[in-house]
């Protein structure tokens, strides 16, 4: 019957329509997390302003363009957004397939840094120059280790037993060791922390966690005892304890002391953009990279510093939310791992500028000058978006 | 649902992670609150200390002028070579690099210094780290030119023009002017020098020292914004240095020149005098003081030998410093003998002791006392200076004219006996001598004035307490029964007692009486000024650079001789006759002097200091009717006062009254009267 047919057809069309509306509603592209992306962009913008301020006087006095560093960082931002889009569009589950390749590539790059191909800056060999662009493989390795470990633990299906734990440990020890000999103590700590957090989230038994913590502490003590950690590292690690000692101006405590003065003298409301004397007169070394937070603290005060911390908290909140909403364990682990790395880097970096953590040379995510770091962090945002979009 | 479900476990574990994350963030917030809000003020201060450096700019010192405005000391621009420490040296004080080392070598060649000397001067911490370090003052213009023309060979080296002290009159009045020296570490800690910095110059002697606060001016300051490398980026604030005020003194420049010349000429000429033993008169040193008879203002003051203040500009050399401090030669030219050296005043003290006898009521102005050849006391004979002649009865006027010792011995012993019988001895000599300015500081505006001493019972007791141990042990050590042993033993036991002999000696300005030439001059000023003792002073007024008078220093009466007209009259008469009476002890020195037009009063003195050639004294004033100036001269080991000191005073009067030019003045020794 025509009518019957048409009724049927209409019903089917309506069903299709409803279904496609539903389908559309669940389409990944409709489930972007704008708050996450905007927060990351806001932090990057603050970072650009701080980098500009940090380098303004120094560059001008050398007759160079004051926006030199900012333009470099903007190029990195564009690349970062590109990487973010790619990592968001590609279904994150494919990453599990790529994990071994990613892991292998990052290991190769890490090995290359400690060969003569690597570039040494300030006593540590962390960079490879590719076509005039300085690549920091340890930043890339963060992503690789995260994906590899998450993928590996995912295969444990929520019940990682002893063998799994041991295998996972073996996986991370290689990059930790390679980063450690650069030497880049900060990144090795990040790797260890990441492993610990992923073990925690993936349900590794509490007794293993305790055991591993004990082993970790033992390893640190052993490293200190046997001078595996070089003298300058120890002095940098302990310098923040005697930052008030004026005689230490030339020593490692100088950085921490100048950093404290910068942040402290910002007071509640800050000295105003470009008004920070500690910043503009180069009293704080490395204030466009590791010590970028001193610029924020000095020129924008407690208010500005709180805004930055607040933005990080927003990222953490979005990240944890995504970890909980994730469709599979892999997603949860990746999102949880990103939150873990972010939190630790923010804590160590800001902690060292305010004198409660040792000076270890970790960049402040999104804010510090450094292209690789920025690109990798936008890559991480891309992965979070990816997990968020495909949570159904 | 299985318990615990994997999902629930994951959420639980993520919650655990959240708690951890929030704890870390809270720690950061808390720390930032502490740093920025609670302790922020302190860090603001530290940040300012970091970036703001204050660089002082020296204020030119004020000038020191004579009474007529002629300059005694002024500033002149001196070419200096300075270098920026930070360009050439690293933080360890070593050359920054090879290039810096080469620059240092070139500098050394130019300034005739060794490599290490240049580094030592550069590294001297006495100046602000940012101000260039002065390497050499007063370099030849061609050296400064060489640096300026080849600046590329001398990075960080600058030629500057800095004000330094200049003495247009050379050594003139060097003892009065004094000199400058770099401030010491101890002084920097002294609250009196709070606004001084290391490397600042301070007055080290003379008027430069006393009027430091007026002369110094206000140091300028530039507040510089510097970066971490120490490069100056901006001048935040600038305050110009304010030149110090000028000091106008009472010094009569013309008279000062003459007095210095005449004193030196007289002392040197007197060395040609032959003594009885055939030796030349030593005339080691001497001094002269010329005061305004009415105000006490110092018109001239000279101390021989003198030093050259120019040697102190830019830091005194080791050689010169050793030379001026050489004790062996006993020259010690840095000492202003007119105020800092004490001598027994000898017979010039007889005015004061005569007044004391009048005060005691032992004699009236015209009472006669026999001037015998000697005065016997306890087996000791105190002889008159003229050895054995009985000069017969005299009043005070005669006694001064003839400088009769026995007149004073007799009266002093009578007074001694009286005092011995008093429960609380009224030591009249101490009391009266103090009215003349003896035994006390007069408060002249020069550093290092000595108060001298008029001894009495209290002084003797204190002195003996100090010396006793030495005397007693010397007595024990001496040969038993010898004269020396008896004397030492006596001194050990009874040395604390004031004895008749002490009183007798003191009455003629001998024994333990000590006075400075300034005190002697001041005592005659009081006589010339109708009994009013004025404070001797040099600073007349402080004048700002724009000519306004900042402070006028008024003459100040500091004592009264408390003599009635008869008493003062008899003393004055005696002093006039010393010079103008045919029998006066000072007559020969003034032979040919026009005393009818310029009547002079004065007193000779010859001070004995154990075993040495006597010290010559003369003090006087003129014109007698309305005295204008008072002069006192002392020549160490110059023989008799009439012989050596009086002729110098005569020459000064001749110059003052315009009778003889300094160039034509001749030293003509007077009679050898050892009064």
Coordinates of N, CA, C and O in Angstrom, one line a residue, chain A residues 140-203:
Chain A
X140 N 59.8 15.2 24.0 CA 59.1 14.3 23.2 C 59.0 12.9 23.9 O 57.9 12.3 23.8
X141 N 60.0 12.6 24.6 CA 60.0 11.3 25.3 C 58.9 11.3 26.4 O 58.4 10.2 26.7
X142 N 58.5 12.4 26.9 CA 57.4 12.4 27.9 C 56.2 11.8 27.3 O 55.5 11.0 27.9
X143 N 55.9 12.3 26.1 CA 54.7 11.9 25.3 C 54.8 10.4 25.0 O 53.9 9.6 25.3
X144 N 56.0 10.0 24.6 CA 56.2 8.6 24.2 C 56.1 7.7 25.4 O 55.4 6.6 25.3
X145 N 56.8 8.0 26.5 CA 56.7 7.2 27.6 C 55.3 7.1 28.2 O 54.8 6.0 28.5
X146 N 54.6 8.2 28.1 CA 53.2 8.2 28.6 C 52.4 7.3 27.8 O 51.7 6.4 28.3
X147 N 52.4 7.4 26.5 CA 51.6 6.6 25.6 C 52.0 5.1 25.7 O 51.1 4.2 25.9
X148 N 53.3 4.8 25.8 CA 53.7 3.5 25.8 C 53.3 2.8 27.1 O 52.7 1.7 27.1
X149 N 53.5 3.5 28.2 CA 53.2 3.0 29.5 C 51.7 2.8 29.6 O 51.2 1.7 30.1
X150 N 50.9 3.8 29.2 CA 49.4 3.7 29.3 C 48.9 2.5 28.4 O 48.1 1.7 28.9
X151 N 49.5 2.4 27.3 CA 49.1 1.3 26.4 C 49.4 -0.1 27.0 O 48.6 -1.0 27.0
X152 N 50.6 -0.1 27.6 CA 51.0 -1.4 28.2 C 50.1 -1.8 29.4 O 49.7 -2.9 29.5
X153 N 49.8 -0.7 30.2 CA 49.0 -1.0 31.4 C 47.5 -1.3 31.0 O 46.8 -2.1 31.6
X154 N 47.1 -0.7 29.8 CA 45.8 -1.0 29.3 C 45.6 -2.5 29.0 O 44.6 -3.1 29.3
X155 N 46.7 -3.1 28.5 CA 46.6 -4.5 28.2 C 46.5 -5.3 29.4 O 46.1 -6.5 29.3
X156 N 46.8 -4.8 30.6 CA 46.7 -5.5 31.8 C 45.2 -5.6 32.2 O 44.9 -6.4 33.2
X157 N 44.4 -4.9 31.6 CA 42.9 -4.9 31.8 C 42.6 -4.7 33.3 O 41.8 -5.5 33.9
X158 N 43.2 -3.7 33.9 CA 42.8 -3.4 35.2 C 43.3 -4.3 36.3 O 43.1 -4.0 37.5
X159 N 44.0 -5.3 35.9 CA 44.6 -6.2 37.0 C 46.1 -6.4 36.7 O 46.6 -7.5 36.5
X160 N 46.9 -5.3 36.8 CA 48.3 -5.5 36.5 C 49.0 -6.3 37.6 O 49.0 -5.8 38.8
X161 N 49.5 -7.5 37.3 CA 50.1 -8.3 38.3 C 51.6 -8.0 38.3 O 52.1 -7.1 37.6
X162 N 52.3 -8.7 39.2 CA 53.7 -8.4 39.4 C 54.6 -8.4 38.1 O 55.4 -7.5 37.9
X163 N 54.3 -9.3 37.2 CA 55.1 -9.4 36.0 C 54.9 -8.1 35.2 O 55.9 -7.6 34.6
X164 N 53.7 -7.7 35.1 CA 53.4 -6.5 34.4 C 54.1 -5.3 34.9 O 54.7 -4.5 34.2
X165 N 54.1 -5.2 36.2 CA 54.7 -4.1 36.9 C 56.2 -4.1 36.6 O 56.8 -3.1 36.2
X166 N 56.8 -5.2 36.7 CA 58.2 -5.4 36.4 C 58.5 -5.0 35.0 O 59.5 -4.2 34.7
X167 N 57.7 -5.5 34.0 CA 57.9 -5.1 32.6 C 57.8 -3.6 32.4 O 58.6 -3.0 31.6
X168 N 56.7 -3.1 33.0 CA 56.5 -1.6 32.8 C 57.7 -0.8 33.3 O 58.1 0.1 32.7
X169 N 58.2 -1.3 34.5 CA 59.4 -0.6 35.0 C 60.6 -0.7 34.1 O 61.3 0.3 33.9
X170 N 60.8 -1.8 33.5 CA 61.9 -2.0 32.6 C 61.7 -1.0 31.4 O 62.7 -0.4 30.9
X171 N 60.4 -0.8 31.0 CA 60.2 0.1 29.9 C 60.6 1.5 30.2 O 61.1 2.2 29.3
X172 N 60.3 2.0 31.4 CA 60.6 3.4 31.7 C 62.0 3.6 32.1 O 62.6 4.7 32.0
X173 N 62.7 2.5 32.6 CA 64.0 2.7 33.1 C 65.0 3.2 32.0 O 65.9 4.0 32.3
X174 N 64.8 2.7 30.8 CA 65.7 3.1 29.7 C 65.7 4.6 29.5 O 66.7 5.3 29.6
X175 N 64.5 5.2 29.2 CA 64.5 6.7 29.0 C 64.9 7.4 30.3 O 65.6 8.5 30.2
X176 N 64.5 6.9 31.5 CA 65.0 7.6 32.7 C 66.5 7.7 32.7 O 67.1 8.8 33.0
X177 N 67.1 6.6 32.5 CA 68.6 6.5 32.5 C 69.2 7.5 31.5 O 70.1 8.2 31.8
X178 N 68.6 7.5 30.2 CA 69.2 8.3 29.2 C 69.0 9.8 29.5 O 69.9 10.6 29.2
X179 N 67.9 10.2 30.1 CA 67.7 11.6 30.5 C 68.6 11.9 31.6 O 69.1 13.0 31.7
X180 N 68.8 11.0 32.5 CA 69.6 11.2 33.7 C 71.0 11.6 33.4 O 71.6 12.4 34.0
X181 N 71.5 10.9 32.3 CA 73.0 11.1 32.0 C 73.2 12.4 31.2 O 74.3 12.8 31.0
X182 N 72.1 13.1 30.8 CA 72.3 14.3 29.9 C 73.1 15.4 30.6 O 73.9 16.0 29.9
X183 N 73.0 15.7 31.8 CA 72.0 15.3 32.8 C 70.8 16.2 32.9 O 70.9 17.4 32.9
X184 N 69.6 15.5 33.1 CA 68.4 16.3 33.2 C 67.6 15.6 34.4 O 66.8 14.8 34.1
X185 N 68.0 16.0 35.6 CA 67.4 15.4 36.7 C 65.9 15.6 36.8 O 65.1 14.7 37.1
X186 N 65.5 16.9 36.4 CA 64.0 17.2 36.5 C 63.2 16.3 35.7 O 62.2 15.7 36.2
X187 N 63.6 16.0 34.4 CA 62.8 15.1 33.6 C 62.8 13.7 34.1 O 61.8 13.0 34.0
X188 N 63.9 13.3 34.6 CA 64.0 11.9 35.2 C 63.0 11.8 36.3 O 62.2 10.8 36.4
X189 N 62.9 12.8 37.1 CA 61.9 12.8 38.2 C 60.5 12.8 37.7 O 59.6 12.0 38.2
X190 N 60.3 13.5 36.6 CA 58.9 13.5 36.0 C 58.6 12.1 35.5 O 57.5 11.6 35.7
X191 N 59.5 11.4 34.9 CA 59.3 10.1 34.4 C 58.9 9.1 35.6 O 58.0 8.3 35.5
X192 N 59.7 9.3 36.7 CA 59.4 8.4 37.8 C 58.0 8.7 38.4 O 57.3 7.7 38.7
X193 N 57.7 9.9 38.5 CA 56.4 10.3 39.0 C 55.3 9.8 38.1 O 54.3 9.3 38.6
X194 N 55.5 10.0 36.8 CA 54.5 9.5 35.9 C 54.3 8.0 36.0 O 53.1 7.6 36.1
X195 N 55.3 7.3 36.1 CA 55.2 5.8 36.3 C 54.4 5.5 37.6 O 53.5 4.7 37.6
X196 N 54.8 6.3 38.7 CA 54.1 6.0 40.0 C 52.6 6.3 39.8 O 51.8 5.5 40.3
X197 N 52.3 7.5 39.2 CA 50.9 7.9 39.1 C 50.1 6.8 38.2 O 49.0 6.4 38.6
X198 N 50.7 6.4 37.1 CA 50.0 5.5 36.3 C 49.8 4.1 37.0 O 48.8 3.5 36.8
X199 N 50.8 3.7 37.7 CA 50.6 2.5 38.6 C 49.5 2.7 39.5 O 48.6 1.8 39.7
X200 N 49.4 3.9 40.1 CA 48.3 4.1 41.1 C 46.9 4.0 40.4 O 46.0 3.3 40.8
X201 N 46.8 4.7 39.2 CA 45.5 4.8 38.5 C 45.2 3.4 38.0 O 44.0 3.0 38.0
X202 N 46.2 2.7 37.5 CA 45.9 1.4 36.8 C 45.6 0.3 37.8 O 45.4 -0.8 37.4
X203 N 45.6 0.5 39.0 CA 45.3 -0.5 40.0 C 46.4 -1.4 40.4 O 46.1 -2.5 40.9

